[in-house]
Amino acid sequence: MRSLITNIRLLASVETDGRRHYVAGADMAHMPCIEHAWLLTDAGLIAGFGSMDSLPETQVDAHIDASDCIVLPAWCDSHTHIVFAAPRDGEFVNRIRGLSYAEIAQRGGGILNSAQRLNETDEEALYDAALQRVHQVMAQGTGALEIKSGYGLNTEAELKMLRVIRRLRETLPIPVKASFLAAHAVPPPYRDNKAGYVQHIIDDMLPRVADEGLADYMDVFCEEGFFSVDDTARLLESAAGFGLKPKIHANQLHISGGVQVGIAHGAVSVDHLECMGDAEIEALKNSDTIPTLLPGAAFFLGMHYQPARRMIDAGLPVCLASDYNPGSCPSGNIPLLLTIACTQMKMLPEEAIHAATLNGAAAMELSDQLGSIAVGKTANLIITPPMPSLAYIPYDYGNNPVGRMMIKGRLV
Ligand code: NIG
Ligand code: FE
C-alpha cells in the first residue's frame, strides 16, 4: 500500500543528512522542517518526502490532502503502567484532603492497593481495559509505547501482567516494549523482609520472565521507603545476567542515588527525576543514559517539576513520557504533557516535541525506526487539523492536535 500526503503546511522533524539516535542540549530547540511539503509511504514505511516543488509523478493507493495541516512523527511514550485493574480516585480525594503520596503508600494504599486489585482480576479483563486505554492514547497521537509490570508483586501475577503486555504487543499495530517492575513495592507477605522479596525476584521471578521472553527491560523503584541503591544494584546485576537492560524509576521523591546506580549499570533511561542535584546532572552528562521526565506525575501529585531547563542547558537529551498509571498520573495524554512542559518547565515547543518523539523512541531503543521523518522509518504520523505553527500544538491546550492518525502508512 502506497499513500501520498500532499500540500502539508509544515512537515516537522525531518532528518535528511544522517540519522540521530537522539537530540540533545541546544539542538533540541532546532527542529528541521519543510514548508509546503509532500510525504510518500510504501509498505508502512516512509518512502520519500520533500517540498511540493519537487512532487514526484507516482502511482499511489491513497492520496491525502493536508492543506494547512502539520505532519509530524507520532509520540513515542517510553514510560507507562497502562495495564492496571482499577482507578484510585479515592486516594486522589485523600490527597486533596492533605495526605501525601508517600503517606498513602505507607498506609498500604498506592501501589499495594493496585496490586491487590490486579491479583483479583483475570487476564482477559486486564487486557480489555488496557486495550481501551491504548486506543484512547493512540487517538491522542501515541504511536509507540513502553508498558511496565509491577502491580502483580508475586510470581503468578507479575507473569499475568507481562502476558497481557505481550498480547498487546502481538495485537496492536504500534510497537510495544515491556519492562519487568516486580521491585515496585514490597508486598505484604514480605513486609518485614524486603531482602527476602529482592531475593525472591532474583531467584524465582526473573528466570521465569526471561524464560518466557516476557520483558525487554528491568525496572526498579529506587526510592526511600521502596528499594535502596543496594537493592537496585543487586536486581540490575541479576537482570543483566538474563540480558535485561535497566530502565528505572529514580529520584521521584528524594535524591535517592537512583540516577547514579542506573548509569553504573548501563540504564537505557532513568525516569522521573523530580529531585536532581548538580552531581546527578554531571553523572548523566558522562553517560549514554537518557533522562526521562514525567511531569504528568508532578502535575497530578502537586509536586515541583523536573528541572528540564537546567538539564537541556547542560547538553542532555531530555525525554518526556506520560507515566500513565492509576496513582500518580491517570492520563497518557501527551499533548497536555507538552503544554505542562512548556508552561511549567519552560521547554520550548520544539524541545518538548523532540523530547516526546525522537528522544522517546531512543528511550525504547526504537529511534532507528521511529521518532522522526526519515526515509525507511515506520510511517506512524500525526496529521494535525489546520493550524498555524508547531507552537500551536502546546498552545491550544485541552484540545486534540490529532486530526488524522497514520499508523504504518494507513489512516486509523
Ligand atoms: O511512576 N513511582 C512509582 N511508580 C509509579 C506510580 C505507581 C502508582 O502510584 O501506582 C510512578 O509514578
Ligand atoms: Fe512510573
Coordinates of C-alpha atoms and ligand atoms in Angstrom, one line a residue:
M1 CA 0.0 0.0 0.0
R2 CA 1.3 3.4 -1.0
S3 CA -0.1 6.6 0.4
L4 CA 0.8 10.2 -0.6
I5 CA 0.2 13.1 1.6
T6 CA 0.4 16.5 -0.2
N7 CA 0.2 20.2 0.5
I8 CA 1.5 19.8 4.0
R9 CA 1.9 23.2 5.6
L10 CA 4.8 22.1 7.7
L11 CA 6.5 18.7 7.7
A12 CA 8.2 18.7 11.1
S13 CA 11.3 16.9 12.4
V14 CA 12.8 15.8 9.1
E15 CA 16.2 14.1 9.0
T16 CA 17.9 14.5 5.7
D17 CA 21.6 14.3 6.5
G18 CA 22.2 11.2 8.6
R19 CA 20.2 9.7 11.4
R20 CA 20.4 10.8 15.0
H21 CA 20.0 8.4 17.9
Y22 CA 18.5 11.2 19.9
V23 CA 18.7 15.0 20.1
A24 CA 20.4 16.7 23.0
G25 CA 21.0 20.1 24.5
A26 CA 20.8 23.2 22.3
D27 CA 19.9 21.1 19.3
M28 CA 16.6 20.2 20.9
A29 CA 15.3 23.7 20.1
H30 CA 16.1 23.3 16.4
M31 CA 13.6 21.2 14.6
P32 CA 14.3 20.8 10.9
C33 CA 11.1 21.3 8.9
I34 CA 10.0 21.5 5.3
E35 CA 7.2 24.0 4.4
H36 CA 4.6 23.1 1.8
A37 CA 5.7 19.5 1.6
W38 CA 4.7 16.0 0.4
L39 CA 5.4 12.7 2.0
L40 CA 5.1 9.2 0.5
T41 CA 4.7 5.9 2.4
D42 CA 5.2 2.5 0.9
A43 CA 4.5 -0.8 2.8
G44 CA 4.2 1.0 6.1
L45 CA 7.4 2.9 5.8
I46 CA 8.3 6.5 4.9
A47 CA 9.5 6.2 1.3
G48 CA 10.2 9.8 0.5
F49 CA 9.4 13.4 1.2
G50 CA 10.2 16.9 0.0
S51 CA 8.9 20.3 -1.0
M52 CA 5.8 20.4 -3.2
D53 CA 8.1 22.0 -5.9
S54 CA 9.6 18.5 -6.3
L55 CA 6.5 16.4 -6.1
P56 CA 7.2 13.2 -8.0
E57 CA 4.8 11.6 -10.5
T58 CA 3.9 8.3 -8.9
Q59 CA 1.1 5.8 -8.6
V60 CA -0.5 5.5 -5.1
D61 CA -3.4 3.7 -3.4
A62 CA -4.4 6.6 -1.2
H63 CA -4.0 10.4 -1.6
I64 CA -4.4 12.6 1.4
D65 CA -4.6 16.3 1.1
A66 CA -3.1 18.0 4.2
S67 CA -3.6 21.7 3.2
D68 CA -3.0 24.0 6.2
C69 CA -2.1 21.0 8.4
I70 CA 1.2 20.0 10.1
V71 CA 2.6 16.5 9.8
L72 CA 4.9 15.2 12.5
P73 CA 6.1 11.9 14.0
A74 CA 3.7 10.2 16.4
W75 CA 4.5 10.4 20.1
C76 CA 6.8 7.7 21.5
D77 CA 5.7 7.2 25.1
S78 CA 8.6 5.4 26.8
H79 CA 7.1 5.1 30.3
T80 CA 3.7 3.8 31.1
H81 CA 1.9 1.5 33.6
I82 CA -1.1 1.2 31.3
V83 CA -2.1 -2.3 32.4
F84 CA -3.9 -1.9 35.7
A85 CA -7.1 -3.2 37.2
A86 CA -8.9 -0.2 38.7
P87 CA -8.7 3.5 39.2
R88 CA -7.6 5.1 42.6
D89 CA -9.9 8.1 42.7
G90 CA -10.4 7.5 46.4
E91 CA -6.7 8.2 47.0
F92 CA -7.0 11.3 44.8
V93 CA -9.6 12.7 47.2
N94 CA -7.4 11.7 50.2
R95 CA -4.5 13.7 48.7
I96 CA -6.7 16.7 48.2
R97 CA -7.6 16.4 51.9
G98 CA -3.9 16.5 52.8
L99 CA -2.4 13.1 52.8
S100 CA 0.8 12.8 50.7
Y101 CA 1.5 10.1 48.1
A102 CA 4.2 8.6 50.4
E103 CA 1.8 8.6 53.4
I104 CA -0.9 6.8 51.4
A105 CA 1.7 4.2 50.3
Q106 CA 2.9 3.8 54.0
R107 CA -0.7 3.0 55.0
G108 CA -0.9 0.2 52.5
G109 CA -2.6 2.2 49.7
G110 CA -0.9 3.3 46.5
I111 CA 0.9 0.6 44.6
L112 CA -0.2 -2.1 47.1
N113 CA -3.8 -1.1 46.5
S114 CA -3.4 -1.5 42.8
A115 CA -1.6 -4.9 43.4
Q116 CA -4.5 -6.2 45.4
R117 CA -7.0 -5.3 42.7
L118 CA -4.8 -6.7 39.9
N119 CA -4.4 -10.0 41.7
E120 CA -8.2 -10.3 41.8
T121 CA -8.6 -9.5 38.1
D122 CA -8.2 -12.1 35.3
E123 CA -6.0 -11.7 32.3
E124 CA -8.9 -11.1 29.9
A125 CA -10.3 -8.2 31.8
L126 CA -6.9 -6.6 32.2
Y127 CA -6.3 -6.9 28.5
D128 CA -9.7 -5.4 27.6
A129 CA -9.2 -2.4 29.9
A130 CA -5.6 -1.8 28.8
L131 CA -6.6 -2.1 25.1
Q132 CA -9.3 0.6 25.6
R133 CA -6.7 2.9 27.2
V134 CA -4.2 2.3 24.4
H135 CA -6.8 3.2 21.8
Q136 CA -7.5 6.4 23.7
V137 CA -3.9 7.4 23.7
M138 CA -3.4 6.4 20.1
A139 CA -6.3 8.8 19.3
Q140 CA -4.2 11.5 21.0
G141 CA -1.2 10.8 18.8
T142 CA 0.7 8.0 20.6
G143 CA 2.4 5.7 18.1
A144 CA 4.7 3.6 20.3
L145 CA 4.5 2.5 23.9
E146 CA 6.6 1.1 26.8
I147 CA 4.5 -0.8 29.4
K148 CA 5.6 -1.9 32.8
S149 CA 4.5 -4.8 35.1
G150 CA 4.7 -4.0 38.8
Y151 CA 1.2 -4.4 40.1
G152 CA 1.5 -8.1 40.5
L153 CA 4.2 -8.3 43.2
N154 CA 4.2 -12.1 43.2
T155 CA 5.3 -14.5 40.5
E156 CA 2.0 -15.5 39.0
A157 CA 0.5 -12.0 39.0
E158 CA 3.7 -10.5 37.5
L159 CA 3.7 -13.1 34.8
K160 CA 0.0 -12.4 34.2
M161 CA 0.7 -8.7 33.7
L162 CA 3.6 -9.4 31.4
R163 CA 1.5 -11.8 29.3
V164 CA -1.1 -9.1 29.0
I165 CA 1.6 -6.8 27.7
R166 CA 2.8 -9.5 25.3
R167 CA -0.7 -9.9 24.0
L168 CA -1.0 -6.1 23.5
R169 CA 2.3 -6.2 21.6
E170 CA 1.0 -9.0 19.4
T171 CA -2.3 -7.4 18.6
L172 CA -1.6 -3.7 18.4
P173 CA -0.3 -2.1 15.2
I174 CA 2.2 0.0 17.2
P175 CA 5.4 -1.1 18.8
V176 CA 5.2 -2.1 22.5
K177 CA 8.2 -2.7 24.8
A178 CA 7.8 -4.4 28.2
S179 CA 9.6 -3.7 31.4
F180 CA 9.7 -6.0 34.4
L181 CA 8.9 -4.0 37.6
A182 CA 8.4 -6.5 40.4
A183 CA 10.6 -4.2 42.5
H184 CA 7.8 -1.6 42.6
A185 CA 6.8 -2.0 46.2
V186 CA 7.3 -4.7 48.9
P187 CA 4.2 -6.8 49.1
P188 CA 2.5 -7.7 52.4
P189 CA 4.0 -11.2 52.8
Y190 CA 7.4 -9.7 52.8
R191 CA 6.5 -6.5 54.8
D192 CA 9.3 -7.1 57.3
N193 CA 11.6 -8.9 54.9
K194 CA 12.5 -6.7 52.0
A195 CA 15.7 -8.5 51.4
G196 CA 13.7 -11.7 51.1
Y197 CA 11.5 -10.2 48.5
V198 CA 14.5 -8.9 46.5
Q199 CA 15.9 -12.5 46.7
H200 CA 12.6 -13.9 45.6
I201 CA 12.6 -11.6 42.5
I202 CA 16.1 -12.7 41.7
D203 CA 15.7 -16.4 42.3
D204 CA 12.2 -17.1 41.3
M205 CA 10.7 -14.4 39.1
L206 CA 13.5 -13.2 36.9
P207 CA 14.3 -16.7 35.5
R208 CA 10.6 -17.3 34.6
V209 CA 10.3 -13.9 33.0
A210 CA 13.4 -14.4 31.0
D211 CA 12.5 -18.0 30.1
E212 CA 9.2 -16.9 28.6
G213 CA 10.9 -13.9 26.9
L214 CA 8.3 -11.6 28.5
A215 CA 10.4 -8.4 29.2
D216 CA 12.8 -6.1 27.3
Y217 CA 13.9 -4.2 30.4
M218 CA 14.3 -4.4 34.2
D219 CA 12.8 -1.6 36.2
V220 CA 13.2 -0.8 39.9
F221 CA 11.5 1.9 42.0
C222 CA 14.7 3.2 43.6
E223 CA 13.3 5.5 46.3
E224 CA 13.3 6.0 50.1
G225 CA 10.7 3.6 51.6
F226 CA 10.8 1.4 48.5
F227 CA 14.1 0.0 47.1
S228 CA 17.6 1.2 48.1
V229 CA 20.6 1.8 45.9
D230 CA 22.0 -1.6 47.1
D231 CA 18.7 -3.4 46.4
T232 CA 18.7 -1.8 42.9
A233 CA 22.3 -2.7 42.2
R234 CA 21.6 -6.4 43.1
L235 CA 18.5 -6.5 41.0
L236 CA 20.1 -4.9 38.0
E237 CA 23.1 -7.2 38.2
S238 CA 20.9 -10.2 38.2
A239 CA 18.8 -8.9 35.3
A240 CA 21.9 -8.3 33.3
G241 CA 22.6 -12.0 33.5
F242 CA 19.3 -12.5 31.7
G243 CA 20.1 -9.8 29.1
L244 CA 17.6 -7.3 30.5
K245 CA 18.9 -3.7 30.5
P246 CA 17.7 -1.3 33.1
K247 CA 15.1 1.5 32.7
I248 CA 14.5 2.6 36.2
H249 CA 12.4 4.9 38.4
A250 CA 14.8 7.3 40.1
N251 CA 14.7 10.5 42.2
Q252 CA 11.0 11.0 42.3
L253 CA 10.6 11.9 45.9
H254 CA 14.2 12.3 47.1
I255 CA 17.8 12.4 45.7
S256 CA 17.9 8.6 46.0
G257 CA 21.2 7.7 44.3
G258 CA 18.9 6.1 41.6
V259 CA 20.4 8.1 38.8
Q260 CA 24.0 7.0 39.5
V261 CA 23.2 3.4 40.1
G262 CA 21.2 3.3 36.9
I263 CA 24.1 4.8 34.9
A264 CA 26.6 2.5 36.5
H265 CA 24.5 -0.5 35.2
G266 CA 24.1 1.0 31.7
A267 CA 20.5 2.0 32.0
V268 CA 18.8 2.9 28.8
S269 CA 16.9 5.6 30.7
V270 CA 16.4 6.9 34.3
D271 CA 12.9 8.2 34.8
H272 CA 11.0 10.7 36.9
L273 CA 13.9 13.0 38.1
E274 CA 11.9 15.5 40.2
C275 CA 14.8 15.7 42.6
M276 CA 18.1 16.5 40.9
G277 CA 21.3 17.9 42.2
D278 CA 24.4 19.0 40.2
A279 CA 26.0 15.6 40.8
E280 CA 23.1 13.8 39.1
I281 CA 23.2 16.1 36.1
E282 CA 27.0 15.8 35.9
A283 CA 26.7 12.0 36.0
L284 CA 24.2 12.0 33.2
K285 CA 26.5 14.2 31.1
N286 CA 29.1 11.5 31.2
S287 CA 26.8 8.7 30.2
D288 CA 24.6 7.3 27.4
T289 CA 21.6 7.1 29.7
I290 CA 18.5 9.1 28.7
P291 CA 16.9 11.3 31.4
T292 CA 13.2 10.8 31.1
L293 CA 11.0 13.4 32.8
L294 CA 7.4 12.6 33.8
P295 CA 5.8 15.9 34.5
G296 CA 2.3 14.4 34.4
A297 CA 3.1 12.8 37.8
A298 CA 4.5 16.0 39.3
F299 CA 1.4 17.8 38.0
F300 CA -1.1 15.3 39.4
L301 CA 0.7 14.9 42.7
G302 CA 1.1 18.7 43.1
M303 CA 4.9 18.3 43.3
H304 CA 7.6 20.6 42.0
Y305 CA 8.5 19.9 38.3
Q306 CA 11.7 18.4 37.0
P307 CA 14.5 20.9 36.2
A308 CA 14.2 20.4 32.4
R309 CA 15.8 23.8 31.6
R310 CA 19.0 23.0 33.7
M311 CA 19.2 19.6 32.1
I312 CA 18.8 20.8 28.5
D313 CA 21.2 23.7 29.1
A314 CA 23.7 21.1 30.4
G315 CA 23.5 19.4 27.0
L316 CA 21.4 16.4 27.9
P317 CA 18.9 14.5 25.6
V318 CA 15.8 15.2 27.7
C319 CA 12.9 12.8 27.1
L320 CA 9.2 13.3 28.1
A321 CA 6.9 10.4 28.8
S322 CA 3.4 10.1 30.4
D323 CA 3.9 7.6 33.3
Y324 CA 0.2 6.7 32.7
N325 CA -0.8 4.9 35.9
P326 CA -3.8 4.8 38.3
G327 CA -2.0 6.6 41.2
S328 CA 0.4 9.4 40.2
C329 CA -0.8 10.1 36.6
P330 CA -4.1 8.6 35.4
S331 CA -3.6 10.0 31.9
G332 CA -1.5 9.2 28.8
N333 CA -2.4 12.5 27.1
I334 CA 0.9 13.6 25.5
P335 CA -0.4 16.9 24.0
L336 CA -1.4 18.0 27.6
L337 CA 2.0 16.9 28.8
L338 CA 3.6 19.2 26.1
T339 CA 1.7 22.1 27.4
I340 CA 2.8 21.4 31.0
A341 CA 6.4 21.0 29.8
C342 CA 6.2 24.4 28.0
T343 CA 4.3 26.4 30.7
Q344 CA 5.7 24.9 33.9
M345 CA 9.2 23.7 32.9
K346 CA 9.9 26.4 30.3
M347 CA 10.7 24.0 27.5
L348 CA 10.3 25.4 24.0
P349 CA 7.6 23.7 21.8
E350 CA 10.4 22.2 19.6
E351 CA 12.2 20.9 22.7
A352 CA 9.1 19.4 24.1
I353 CA 8.1 17.8 20.8
H354 CA 11.7 16.4 20.3
A355 CA 11.5 15.0 23.9
A356 CA 8.3 13.2 23.2
T357 CA 9.2 11.8 19.8
L358 CA 12.8 11.1 18.8
N359 CA 14.1 11.0 22.4
G360 CA 11.1 8.9 23.5
A361 CA 11.9 6.5 20.7
A362 CA 15.6 6.4 21.9
A363 CA 14.4 5.6 25.4
M364 CA 12.8 2.5 24.0
E365 CA 15.8 1.7 21.7
L366 CA 13.5 2.4 18.7
S367 CA 15.0 5.5 17.3
D368 CA 16.3 3.7 14.2
Q369 CA 12.6 3.0 13.3
L370 CA 10.6 5.9 14.8
G371 CA 10.6 9.4 16.2
S372 CA 11.4 11.5 13.2
I373 CA 10.6 11.8 9.5
A374 CA 13.3 9.8 7.7
V375 CA 13.2 7.5 4.7
G376 CA 12.9 3.9 5.9
K377 CA 11.3 4.8 9.3
T378 CA 7.9 3.5 10.1
A379 CA 5.1 5.8 8.9
N380 CA 3.5 6.4 12.3
L381 CA 2.5 10.0 11.9
I382 CA 0.2 12.7 13.3
I383 CA -1.7 14.8 10.7
T384 CA -3.0 17.8 12.7
P385 CA -6.1 19.8 11.9
P386 CA -5.4 23.1 10.1
M387 CA -3.1 25.1 12.4
P388 CA -0.7 27.9 12.0
S389 CA 2.5 26.7 13.7
L390 CA 4.2 23.9 15.7
A391 CA 3.9 26.1 18.8
Y392 CA 0.1 25.9 18.3
I393 CA 0.2 22.3 19.5
P394 CA 1.1 23.0 23.1
Y395 CA -0.6 26.4 23.0
D396 CA -4.0 25.1 22.1
Y397 CA -4.2 23.1 25.3
G398 CA -7.0 20.8 26.2
N399 CA -7.8 20.3 22.5
N400 CA -6.6 17.3 20.5
P401 CA -3.9 18.3 17.9
V402 CA -4.6 15.0 16.1
G403 CA -6.8 15.4 13.0
R404 CA -5.9 12.1 11.4
M405 CA -3.6 9.5 12.7
M406 CA -1.4 7.3 10.4
I407 CA -0.1 4.0 11.6
K408 CA 2.2 2.0 9.3
G409 CA 1.2 4.2 6.4
R410 CA -2.6 3.7 6.9
L411 CA -5.1 6.2 8.4
V412 CA -6.6 4.7 11.5
Ligands
NIG1 O1 6.0 6.2 38.2 N1 6.5 6.0 41.5 C1 6.4 4.8 41.2 N2 5.6 4.2 40.3 C2 4.6 4.9 39.6 C3 3.3 5.2 40.3 C4 2.7 3.9 40.6 C5 1.4 4.1 41.4 O2 1.2 5.0 42.2 O3 0.6 3.2 41.1 C6 5.1 6.2 39.0 O4 4.7 7.3 39.4
FE2 FE 6.3 5.1 36.5

